[in-house]
Short mmCIF file of C-alpha atoms in Angstrom, two decimals:
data_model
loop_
_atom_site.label_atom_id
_atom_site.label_comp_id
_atom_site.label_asym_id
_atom_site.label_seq_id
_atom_site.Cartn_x
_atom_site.Cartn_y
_atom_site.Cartn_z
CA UNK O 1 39.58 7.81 11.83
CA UNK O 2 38.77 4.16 11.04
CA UNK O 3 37.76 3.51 14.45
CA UNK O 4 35.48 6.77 14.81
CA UNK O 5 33.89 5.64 12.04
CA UNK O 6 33.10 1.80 13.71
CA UNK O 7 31.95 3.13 16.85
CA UNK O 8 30.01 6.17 14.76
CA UNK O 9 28.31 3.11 12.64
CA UNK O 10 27.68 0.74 15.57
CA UNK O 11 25.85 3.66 17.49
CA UNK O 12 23.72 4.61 14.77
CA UNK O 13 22.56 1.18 14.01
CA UNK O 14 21.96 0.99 17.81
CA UNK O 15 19.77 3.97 17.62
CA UNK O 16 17.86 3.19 14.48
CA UNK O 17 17.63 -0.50 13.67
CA UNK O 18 15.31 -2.04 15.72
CA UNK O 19 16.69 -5.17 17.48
CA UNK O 20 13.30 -7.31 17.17
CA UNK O 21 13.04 -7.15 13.93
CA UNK O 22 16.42 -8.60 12.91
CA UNK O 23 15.72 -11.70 15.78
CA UNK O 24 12.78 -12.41 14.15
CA UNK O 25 14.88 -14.03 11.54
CA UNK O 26 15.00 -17.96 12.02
CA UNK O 27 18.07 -18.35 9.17
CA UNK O 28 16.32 -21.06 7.80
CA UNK O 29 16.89 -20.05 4.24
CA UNK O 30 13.75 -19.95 2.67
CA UNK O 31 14.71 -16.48 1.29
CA UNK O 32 17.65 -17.82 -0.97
CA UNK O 33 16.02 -19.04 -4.01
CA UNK O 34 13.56 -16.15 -4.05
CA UNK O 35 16.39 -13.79 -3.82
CA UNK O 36 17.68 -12.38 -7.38
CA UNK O 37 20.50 -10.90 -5.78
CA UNK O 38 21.80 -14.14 -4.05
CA UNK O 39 21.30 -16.06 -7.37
CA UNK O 40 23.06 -14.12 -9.88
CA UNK O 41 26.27 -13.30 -7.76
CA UNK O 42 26.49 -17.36 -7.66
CA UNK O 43 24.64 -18.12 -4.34
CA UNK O 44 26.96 -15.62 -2.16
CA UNK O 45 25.34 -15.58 1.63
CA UNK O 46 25.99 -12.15 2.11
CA UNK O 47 24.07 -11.02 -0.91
CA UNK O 48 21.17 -12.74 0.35
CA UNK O 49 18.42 -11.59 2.83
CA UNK O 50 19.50 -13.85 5.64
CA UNK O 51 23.23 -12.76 5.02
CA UNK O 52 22.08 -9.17 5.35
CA UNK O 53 20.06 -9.34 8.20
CA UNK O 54 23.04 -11.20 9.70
CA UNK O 55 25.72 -8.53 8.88
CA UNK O 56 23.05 -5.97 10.11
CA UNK O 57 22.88 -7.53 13.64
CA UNK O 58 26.80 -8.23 13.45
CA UNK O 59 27.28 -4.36 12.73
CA UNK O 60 25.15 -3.58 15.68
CA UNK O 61 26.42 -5.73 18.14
CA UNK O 62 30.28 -4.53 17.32
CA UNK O 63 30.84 -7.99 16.02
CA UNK O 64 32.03 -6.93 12.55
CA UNK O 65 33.82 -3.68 11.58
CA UNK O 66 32.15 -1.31 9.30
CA UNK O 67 33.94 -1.62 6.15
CA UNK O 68 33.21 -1.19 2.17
CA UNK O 69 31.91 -4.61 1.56
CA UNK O 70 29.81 -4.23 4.58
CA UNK O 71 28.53 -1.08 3.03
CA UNK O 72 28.48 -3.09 -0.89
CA UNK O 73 26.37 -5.88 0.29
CA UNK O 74 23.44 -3.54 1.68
CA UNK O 75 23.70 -1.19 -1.61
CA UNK O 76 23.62 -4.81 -3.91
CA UNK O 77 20.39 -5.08 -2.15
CA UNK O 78 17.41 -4.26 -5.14
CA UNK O 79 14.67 -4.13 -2.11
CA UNK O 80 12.54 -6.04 -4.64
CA UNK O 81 11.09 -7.76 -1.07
CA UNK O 82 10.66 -10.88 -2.68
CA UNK O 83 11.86 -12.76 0.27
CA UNK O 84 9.05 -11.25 2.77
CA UNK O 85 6.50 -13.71 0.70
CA UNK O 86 8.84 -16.67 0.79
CA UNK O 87 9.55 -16.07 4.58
CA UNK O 88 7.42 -18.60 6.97
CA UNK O 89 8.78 -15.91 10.00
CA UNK O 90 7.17 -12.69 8.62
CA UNK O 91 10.49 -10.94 8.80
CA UNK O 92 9.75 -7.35 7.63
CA UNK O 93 13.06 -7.07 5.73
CA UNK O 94 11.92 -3.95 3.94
CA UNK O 95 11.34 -2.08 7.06
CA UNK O 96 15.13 -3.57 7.99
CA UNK O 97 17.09 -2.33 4.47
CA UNK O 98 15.32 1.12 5.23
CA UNK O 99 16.40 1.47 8.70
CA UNK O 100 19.78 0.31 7.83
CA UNK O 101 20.31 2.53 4.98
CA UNK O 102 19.35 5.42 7.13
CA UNK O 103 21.74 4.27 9.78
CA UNK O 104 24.34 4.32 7.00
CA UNK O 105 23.20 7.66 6.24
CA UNK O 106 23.58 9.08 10.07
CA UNK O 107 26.50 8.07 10.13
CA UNK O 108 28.79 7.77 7.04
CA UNK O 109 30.74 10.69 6.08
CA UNK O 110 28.96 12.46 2.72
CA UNK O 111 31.51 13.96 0.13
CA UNK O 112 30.18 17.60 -1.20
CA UNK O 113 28.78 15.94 -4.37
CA UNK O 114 26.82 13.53 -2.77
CA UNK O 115 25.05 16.05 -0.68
CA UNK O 116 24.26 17.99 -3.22
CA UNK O 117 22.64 15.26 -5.49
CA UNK O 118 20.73 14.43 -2.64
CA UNK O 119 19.73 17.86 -2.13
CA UNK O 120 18.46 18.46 -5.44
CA UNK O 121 16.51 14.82 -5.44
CA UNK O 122 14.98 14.90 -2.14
CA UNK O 123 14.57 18.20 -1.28
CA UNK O 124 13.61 19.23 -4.66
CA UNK O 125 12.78 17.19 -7.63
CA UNK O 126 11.10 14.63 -5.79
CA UNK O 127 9.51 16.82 -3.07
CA UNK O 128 8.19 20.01 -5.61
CA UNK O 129 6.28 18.96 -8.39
CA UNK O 130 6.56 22.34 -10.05
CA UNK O 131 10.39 21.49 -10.26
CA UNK O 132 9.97 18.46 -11.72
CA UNK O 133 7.12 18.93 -13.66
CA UNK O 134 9.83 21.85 -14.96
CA UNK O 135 11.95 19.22 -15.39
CA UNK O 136 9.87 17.10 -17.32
CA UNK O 137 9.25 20.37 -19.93
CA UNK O 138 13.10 20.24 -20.54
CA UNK O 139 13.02 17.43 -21.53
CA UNK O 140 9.61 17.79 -24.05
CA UNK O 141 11.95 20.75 -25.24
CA UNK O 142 14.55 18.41 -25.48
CA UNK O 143 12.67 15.28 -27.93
CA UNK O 144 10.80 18.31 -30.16
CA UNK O 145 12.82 20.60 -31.09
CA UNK O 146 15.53 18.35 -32.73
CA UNK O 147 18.27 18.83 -30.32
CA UNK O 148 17.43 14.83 -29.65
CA UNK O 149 18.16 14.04 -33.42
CA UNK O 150 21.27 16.30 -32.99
CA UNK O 151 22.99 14.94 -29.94
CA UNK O 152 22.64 11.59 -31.49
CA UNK O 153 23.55 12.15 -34.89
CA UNK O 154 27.12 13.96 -33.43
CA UNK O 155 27.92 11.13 -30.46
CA UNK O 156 27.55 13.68 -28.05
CA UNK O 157 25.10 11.20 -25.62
CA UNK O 158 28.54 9.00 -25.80
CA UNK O 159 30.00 11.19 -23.20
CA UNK O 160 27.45 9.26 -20.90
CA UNK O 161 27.29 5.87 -18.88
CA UNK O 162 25.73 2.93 -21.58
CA UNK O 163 22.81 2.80 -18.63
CA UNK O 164 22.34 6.50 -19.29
CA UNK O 165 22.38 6.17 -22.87
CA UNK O 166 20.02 3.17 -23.35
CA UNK O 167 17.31 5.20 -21.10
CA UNK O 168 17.68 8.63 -23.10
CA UNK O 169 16.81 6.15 -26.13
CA UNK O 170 13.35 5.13 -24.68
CA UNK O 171 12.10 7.93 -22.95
CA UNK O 172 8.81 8.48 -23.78
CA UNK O 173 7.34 11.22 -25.77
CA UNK O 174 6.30 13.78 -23.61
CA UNK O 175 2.36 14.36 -23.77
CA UNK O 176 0.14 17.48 -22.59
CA UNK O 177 -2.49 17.39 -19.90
CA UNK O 178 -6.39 17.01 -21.12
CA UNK O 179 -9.39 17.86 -19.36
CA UNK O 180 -11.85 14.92 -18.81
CA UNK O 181 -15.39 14.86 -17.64
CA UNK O 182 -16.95 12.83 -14.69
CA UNK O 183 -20.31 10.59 -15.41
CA UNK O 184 -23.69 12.41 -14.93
CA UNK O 185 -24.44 9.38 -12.08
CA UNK O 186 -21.52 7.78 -10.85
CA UNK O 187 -21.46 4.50 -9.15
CA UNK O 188 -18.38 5.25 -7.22
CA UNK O 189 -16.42 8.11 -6.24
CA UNK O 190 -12.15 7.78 -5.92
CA UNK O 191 -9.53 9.84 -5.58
CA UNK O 192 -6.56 9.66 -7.75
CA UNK O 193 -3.11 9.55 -6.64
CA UNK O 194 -1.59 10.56 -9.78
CA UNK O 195 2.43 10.66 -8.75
CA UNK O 196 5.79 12.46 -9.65
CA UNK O 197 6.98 10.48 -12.60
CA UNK O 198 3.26 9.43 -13.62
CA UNK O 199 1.69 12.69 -13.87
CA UNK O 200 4.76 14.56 -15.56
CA UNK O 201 6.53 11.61 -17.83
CA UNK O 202 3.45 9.53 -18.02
CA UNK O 203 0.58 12.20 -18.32
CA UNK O 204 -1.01 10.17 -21.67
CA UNK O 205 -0.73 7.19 -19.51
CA UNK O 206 -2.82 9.20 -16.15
CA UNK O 207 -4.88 10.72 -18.76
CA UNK O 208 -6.23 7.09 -19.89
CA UNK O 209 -6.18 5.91 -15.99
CA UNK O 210 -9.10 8.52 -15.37
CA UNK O 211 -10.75 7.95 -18.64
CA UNK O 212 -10.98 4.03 -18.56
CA UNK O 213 -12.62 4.55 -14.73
CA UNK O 214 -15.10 7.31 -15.99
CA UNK O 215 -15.96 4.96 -18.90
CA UNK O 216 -17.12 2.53 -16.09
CA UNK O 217 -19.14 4.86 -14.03
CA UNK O 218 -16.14 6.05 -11.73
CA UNK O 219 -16.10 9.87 -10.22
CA UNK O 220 -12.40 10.65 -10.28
CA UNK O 221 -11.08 13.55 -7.98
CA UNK O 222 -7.83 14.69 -8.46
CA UNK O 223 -6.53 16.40 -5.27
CA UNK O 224 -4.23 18.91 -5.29
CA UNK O 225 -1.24 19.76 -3.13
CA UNK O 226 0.19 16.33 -4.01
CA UNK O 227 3.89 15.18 -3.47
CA UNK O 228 6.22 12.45 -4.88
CA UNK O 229 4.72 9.75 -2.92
CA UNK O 230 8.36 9.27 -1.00
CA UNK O 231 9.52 6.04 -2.14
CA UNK O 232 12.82 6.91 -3.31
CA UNK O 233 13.76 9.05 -0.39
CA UNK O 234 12.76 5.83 2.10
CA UNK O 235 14.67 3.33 -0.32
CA UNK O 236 17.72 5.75 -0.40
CA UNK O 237 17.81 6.36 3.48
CA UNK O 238 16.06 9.68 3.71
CA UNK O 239 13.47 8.50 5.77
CA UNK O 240 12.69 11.65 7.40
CA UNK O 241 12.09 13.71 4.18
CA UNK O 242 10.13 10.28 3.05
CA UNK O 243 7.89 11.33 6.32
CA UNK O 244 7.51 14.77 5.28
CA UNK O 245 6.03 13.62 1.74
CA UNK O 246 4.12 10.87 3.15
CA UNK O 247 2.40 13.90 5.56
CA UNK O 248 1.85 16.56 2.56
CA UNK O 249 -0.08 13.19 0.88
CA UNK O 250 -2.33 12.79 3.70
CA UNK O 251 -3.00 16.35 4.09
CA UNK O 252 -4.10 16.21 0.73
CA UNK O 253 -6.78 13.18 0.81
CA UNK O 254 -7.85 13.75 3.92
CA UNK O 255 -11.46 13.54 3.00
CA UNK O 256 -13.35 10.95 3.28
CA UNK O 257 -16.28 10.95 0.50
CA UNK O 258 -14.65 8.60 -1.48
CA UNK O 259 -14.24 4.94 -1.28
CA UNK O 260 -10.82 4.39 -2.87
CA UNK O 261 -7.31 6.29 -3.31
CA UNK O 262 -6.18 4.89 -6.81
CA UNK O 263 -2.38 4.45 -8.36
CA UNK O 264 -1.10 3.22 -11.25
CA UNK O 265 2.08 2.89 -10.50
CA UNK O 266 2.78 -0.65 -8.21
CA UNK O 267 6.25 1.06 -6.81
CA UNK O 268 4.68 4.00 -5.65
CA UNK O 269 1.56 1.71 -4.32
CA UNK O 270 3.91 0.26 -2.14
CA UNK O 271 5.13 2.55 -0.20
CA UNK O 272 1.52 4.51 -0.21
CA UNK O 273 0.21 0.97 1.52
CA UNK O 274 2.56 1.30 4.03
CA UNK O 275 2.13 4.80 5.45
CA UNK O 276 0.28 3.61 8.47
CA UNK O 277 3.93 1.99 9.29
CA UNK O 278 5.67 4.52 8.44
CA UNK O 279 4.17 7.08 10.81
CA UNK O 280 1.81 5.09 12.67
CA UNK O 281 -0.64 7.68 13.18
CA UNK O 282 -4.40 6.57 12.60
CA UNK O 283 -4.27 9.22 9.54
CA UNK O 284 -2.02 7.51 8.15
CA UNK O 285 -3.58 4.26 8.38
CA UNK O 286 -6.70 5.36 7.18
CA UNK O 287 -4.83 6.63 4.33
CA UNK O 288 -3.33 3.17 3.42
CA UNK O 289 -6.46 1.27 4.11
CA UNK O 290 -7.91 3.39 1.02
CA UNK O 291 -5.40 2.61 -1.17
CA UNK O 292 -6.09 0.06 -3.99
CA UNK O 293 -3.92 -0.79 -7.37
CA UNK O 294 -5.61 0.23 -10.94
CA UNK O 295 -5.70 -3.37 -11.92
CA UNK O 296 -7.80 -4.02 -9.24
CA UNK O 297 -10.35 -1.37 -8.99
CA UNK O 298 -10.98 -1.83 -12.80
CA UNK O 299 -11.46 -5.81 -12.29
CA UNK O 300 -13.88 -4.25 -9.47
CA UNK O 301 -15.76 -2.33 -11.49
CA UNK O 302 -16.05 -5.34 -13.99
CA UNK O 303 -14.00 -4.57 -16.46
CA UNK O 304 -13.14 -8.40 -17.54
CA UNK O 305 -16.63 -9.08 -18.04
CA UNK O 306 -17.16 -6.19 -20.11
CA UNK O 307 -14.34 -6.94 -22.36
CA UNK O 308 -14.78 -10.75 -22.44
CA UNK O 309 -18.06 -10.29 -24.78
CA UNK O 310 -16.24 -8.84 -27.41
CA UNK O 311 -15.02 -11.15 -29.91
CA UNK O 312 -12.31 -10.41 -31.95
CA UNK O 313 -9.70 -12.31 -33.70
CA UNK O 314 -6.05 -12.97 -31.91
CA UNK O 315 -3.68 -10.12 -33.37
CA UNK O 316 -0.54 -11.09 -31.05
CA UNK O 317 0.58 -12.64 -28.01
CA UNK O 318 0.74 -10.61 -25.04
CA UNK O 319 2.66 -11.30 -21.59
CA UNK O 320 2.48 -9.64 -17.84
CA UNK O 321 6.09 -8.20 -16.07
CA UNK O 322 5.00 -8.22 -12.19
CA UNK O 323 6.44 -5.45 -10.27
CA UNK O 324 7.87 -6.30 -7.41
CA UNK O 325 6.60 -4.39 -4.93
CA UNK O 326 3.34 -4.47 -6.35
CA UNK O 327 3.29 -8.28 -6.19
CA UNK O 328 5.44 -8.89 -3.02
CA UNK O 329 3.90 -5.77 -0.90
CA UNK O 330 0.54 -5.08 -2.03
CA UNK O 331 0.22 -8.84 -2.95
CA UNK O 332 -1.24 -8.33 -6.42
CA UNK O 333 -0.80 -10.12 -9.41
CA UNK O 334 -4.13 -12.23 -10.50
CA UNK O 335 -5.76 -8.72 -11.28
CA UNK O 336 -3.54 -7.45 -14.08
CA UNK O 337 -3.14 -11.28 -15.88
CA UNK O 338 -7.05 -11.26 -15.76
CA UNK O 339 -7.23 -8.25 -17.75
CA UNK O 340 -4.71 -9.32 -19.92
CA UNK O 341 -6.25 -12.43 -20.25
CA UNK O 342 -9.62 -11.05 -21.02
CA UNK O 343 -8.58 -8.51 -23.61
CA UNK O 344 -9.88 -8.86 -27.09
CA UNK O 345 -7.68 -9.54 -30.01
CA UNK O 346 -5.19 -11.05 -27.63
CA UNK O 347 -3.65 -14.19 -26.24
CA UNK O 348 -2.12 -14.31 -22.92
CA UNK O 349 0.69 -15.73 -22.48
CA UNK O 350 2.63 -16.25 -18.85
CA UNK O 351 6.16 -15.83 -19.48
CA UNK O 352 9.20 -17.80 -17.15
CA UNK O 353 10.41 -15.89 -13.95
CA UNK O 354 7.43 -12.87 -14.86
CA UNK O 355 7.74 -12.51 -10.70
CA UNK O 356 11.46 -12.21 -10.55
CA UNK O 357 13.16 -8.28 -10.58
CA UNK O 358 13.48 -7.03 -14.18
CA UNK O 359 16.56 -4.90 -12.88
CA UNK O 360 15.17 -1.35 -12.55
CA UNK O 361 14.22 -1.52 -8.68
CA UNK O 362 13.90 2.32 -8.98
CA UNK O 363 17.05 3.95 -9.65
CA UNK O 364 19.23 1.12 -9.20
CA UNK O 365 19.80 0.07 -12.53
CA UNK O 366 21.92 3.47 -12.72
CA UNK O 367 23.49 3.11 -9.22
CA UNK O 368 24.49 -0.55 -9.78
CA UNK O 369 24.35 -1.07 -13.47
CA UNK O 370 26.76 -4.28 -13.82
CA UNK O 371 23.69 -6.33 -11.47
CA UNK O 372 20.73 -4.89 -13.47
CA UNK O 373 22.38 -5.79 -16.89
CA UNK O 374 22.69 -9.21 -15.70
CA UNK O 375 19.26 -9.21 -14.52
CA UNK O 376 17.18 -7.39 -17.19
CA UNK O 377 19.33 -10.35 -19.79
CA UNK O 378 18.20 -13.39 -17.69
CA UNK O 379 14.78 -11.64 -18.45
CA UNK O 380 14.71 -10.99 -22.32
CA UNK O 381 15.69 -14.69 -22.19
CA UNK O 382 12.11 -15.69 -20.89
CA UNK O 383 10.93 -12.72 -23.36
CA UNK O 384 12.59 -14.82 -26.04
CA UNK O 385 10.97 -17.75 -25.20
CA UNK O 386 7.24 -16.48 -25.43
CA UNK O 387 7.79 -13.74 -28.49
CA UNK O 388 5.01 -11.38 -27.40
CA UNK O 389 4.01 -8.08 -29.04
CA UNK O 390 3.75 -6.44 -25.79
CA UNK O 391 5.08 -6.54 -22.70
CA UNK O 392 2.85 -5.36 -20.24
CA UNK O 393 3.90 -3.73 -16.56
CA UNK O 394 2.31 -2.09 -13.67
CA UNK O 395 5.41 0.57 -13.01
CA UNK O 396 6.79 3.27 -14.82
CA UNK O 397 10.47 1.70 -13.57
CA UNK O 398 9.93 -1.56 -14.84
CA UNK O 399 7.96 -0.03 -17.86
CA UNK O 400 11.23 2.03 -18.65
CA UNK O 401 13.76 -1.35 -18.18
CA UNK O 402 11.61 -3.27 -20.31
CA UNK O 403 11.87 -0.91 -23.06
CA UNK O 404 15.84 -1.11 -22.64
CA UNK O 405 16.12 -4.72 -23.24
CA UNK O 406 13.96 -4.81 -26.27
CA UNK O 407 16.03 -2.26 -27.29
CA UNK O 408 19.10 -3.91 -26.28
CA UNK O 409 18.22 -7.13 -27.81
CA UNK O 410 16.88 -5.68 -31.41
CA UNK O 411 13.53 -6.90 -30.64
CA UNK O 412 12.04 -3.06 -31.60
CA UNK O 413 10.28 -4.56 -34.89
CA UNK O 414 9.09 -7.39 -33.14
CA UNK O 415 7.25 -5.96 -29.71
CA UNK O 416 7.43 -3.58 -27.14
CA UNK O 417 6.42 -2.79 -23.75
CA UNK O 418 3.44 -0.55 -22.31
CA UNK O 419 1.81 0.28 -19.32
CA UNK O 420 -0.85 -2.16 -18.02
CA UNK O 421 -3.11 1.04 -18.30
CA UNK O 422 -2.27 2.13 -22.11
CA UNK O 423 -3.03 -1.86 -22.81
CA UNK O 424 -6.12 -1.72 -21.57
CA UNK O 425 -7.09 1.62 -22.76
CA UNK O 426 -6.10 0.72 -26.67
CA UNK O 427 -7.37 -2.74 -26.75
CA UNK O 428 -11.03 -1.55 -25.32
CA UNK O 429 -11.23 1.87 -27.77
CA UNK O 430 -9.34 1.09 -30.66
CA UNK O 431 -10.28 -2.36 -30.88
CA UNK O 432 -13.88 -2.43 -29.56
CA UNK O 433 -14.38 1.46 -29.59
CA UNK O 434 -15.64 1.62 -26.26
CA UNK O 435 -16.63 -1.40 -23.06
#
């Protein structure tokens, strides 16, 4: 059975990961410090991007047996893609985990309860927004009609995993969808991408998004018929069903009388960006050429400037999480600290390691809780050092881990953490009442 399995493995990596890629690696190294994984677990090779690429090409060319710490060192992996800046080589290492994991996938033996998670993720709560915007109601049903208050007051949420318990305790309050209205003569016309966990979770926080870019003479259109933008399903080796949401998405902006698709969400932006790779069809590069961050399109539309001529005193000290992919893919991070920086009633602060992996790295803080502990505590420790009142991010993951570590730390009287978005939105209309 062993053996099956080997030759089973070494085939599918044959078939799916592509040989060029993995010899564009040099193994010079330059990945190591940038890699959180390789740090924390004390500098071990195989936890590091040139380790993995070389246990990838190993794996294919039947020079190392498929085993579970062949299998452990690819799931350690956080796909933060921090490396692909540091790397002088251009290795596309995110493009490599993906293929791998879906090799994995192919190939690897799935137990009855696996198949079924996966069947209600991919094929259903993160391809059907009904479902999980039915989802989402549970849990509104959940924080106001006291059953919350209950389940904690009787221990019952100590049945659960710690990770599992720490998120139930910062889940946000779930908010109802408004209308808004577009500007008699807009200066610009985008589309909205407003995403799974954004527009169900996150609705005050989408809400705002279209508000602060009508306040600035933006037309926002909202199409409909979107899906879960496929992140999760291409991180987790379900590349195919990542292709089938990535279609329904294009389907669904396939106009072209607006300049910009907009997100708010940098893990989601991502994977939107890279579309045209994913399918390479010219639709889908199109579709990815249009995309732009929420940080940037309101720096665009001169949002710093605005804000910069209102003068206010300093209430607090505020500081900037990146998110990964939003920094290391899209290649954005001087947008949201000039916002932050140009906010009134506020001091900017940059705090230590802001670029390094908070933890979350989408659901892998629950898959591989031990490694995100380590690495959301390494973080409250440059937290520490700066004291802000609030900890601003660019993704609902990272938004979400944040919140457990002030949490974790007692720190809930002294700051907290909000979307760059919700920032933005209270510091311009409750502290200026409008730009």
């Amino acid at each position: 059975m062993a053996n099956l399995l080997e030759e089973r493995m070494q085939q599918s990596f044959i078939n799916h990961v592509d040989e060029n890629l993995l010899m564009d690696c040099m193994r010079c190294g330059f990945c190591l410090p940038a890699c959180p994984t390789y740090l924390i677990t004390d500098q071990d090779e195989v936890h590091s991007p040139r380790g993995r690429i070389a246990l990838m090409k190993a794996v294919r060319d039947g020079e190392v047996k498929w085993d579970g710490s062949v299998e452990e060192a690819f799931d350690v992996c956080l796909g933060c893609r921090a490396c692909e800046p540091a790397c002088p080589a251009g290795v596309q290492y995110g493009t490599l985990l993906e293929e791998t994991r879906y090799a994995v996938q192919q190939a690897k033996p799935i137990g009855l309860s696996e198949k079924l998670t996966r069947k209600v993720a991919f094929d259903g709560l993160f391809a059907n927004q009904q479902i999980m915007q039915g989802t989402v109601k549970l849990i509104q049903f959940y924080q106001t009609t006291g059953i919350q208050k209950v389940a904690r007051k009787i221990g019952f949420m100590e049945l659960f995993p710690k990770t599992l318990r720490d998120m139930e305790k910062v889940l946000p309050k779930i908010t109802s969808k408004k209308q808004s209205s577009s500007p008699s003569n807009p200066k610009i016309k985008v589309a909205f991408f407003t995403g799974c966990l954004m527009d169900t979770m996150f609705q005050q926080t989408n809400q705002r998004t279209i508000e602060l870019l009508e306040s600035l003479g933006a037309e926002v259109v909202v199409p409909k018929g979107q899906a879960c933008c496929g992140a999760l399903h291409g991180h987790s080796g379900e590349i195919p069903k990542a292709k089938r949401n990535a279609l329904q998405n294009i389907e669904a902006f396939q106009h072209t009388d607006y300049s910009y698709i907009v997100q708010n969400a940098g893990g989601c932006g991502a994977f939107l960006s890279e579309y045209g790779k994913l399918l390479a069809t010219d639709e889908a590069k199109r579709f990815s050429e249009k995309l732009i961050d929420i940080s940037s399109l309101l720096v665009q539309l001169g949002l710093t400037d605005k804000m910069a001529r209102h003068q206010v005193p300093v209430e607090g000290i505020v500081t900037y999480q990146d998110s990964c992919h939003l920094r290391n893919v899209n290649k954005v991070w001087l947008e949201p600290r000039a916002l932050l920086q140009a906010s009134p009633g506020w001091e900017f602060k940059e705090m230590p390691n802001a670029s390094g992996c908070c933890g979350s790295a989408g659901i892998y803080n629950i898959l591989q809780p031990e490694i995100a502990s380590q690495l959301l505590e390494q973080k409250m420790k440059g937290v520490r050092t700066v004291r802000p009142a609030r900890i601003v991010t660019t993704n609902p993951g990272c938004l979400l881990q944040m919140k457990v570590g002030i949490e974790r730390e007692g720190l809930t009287d002294e700051m907290e953490a909000v979307h760059i978005v919700d920032f933005v939105y209270e510091s311009i209309f409750q502290t200026t009442k409008g730009v």
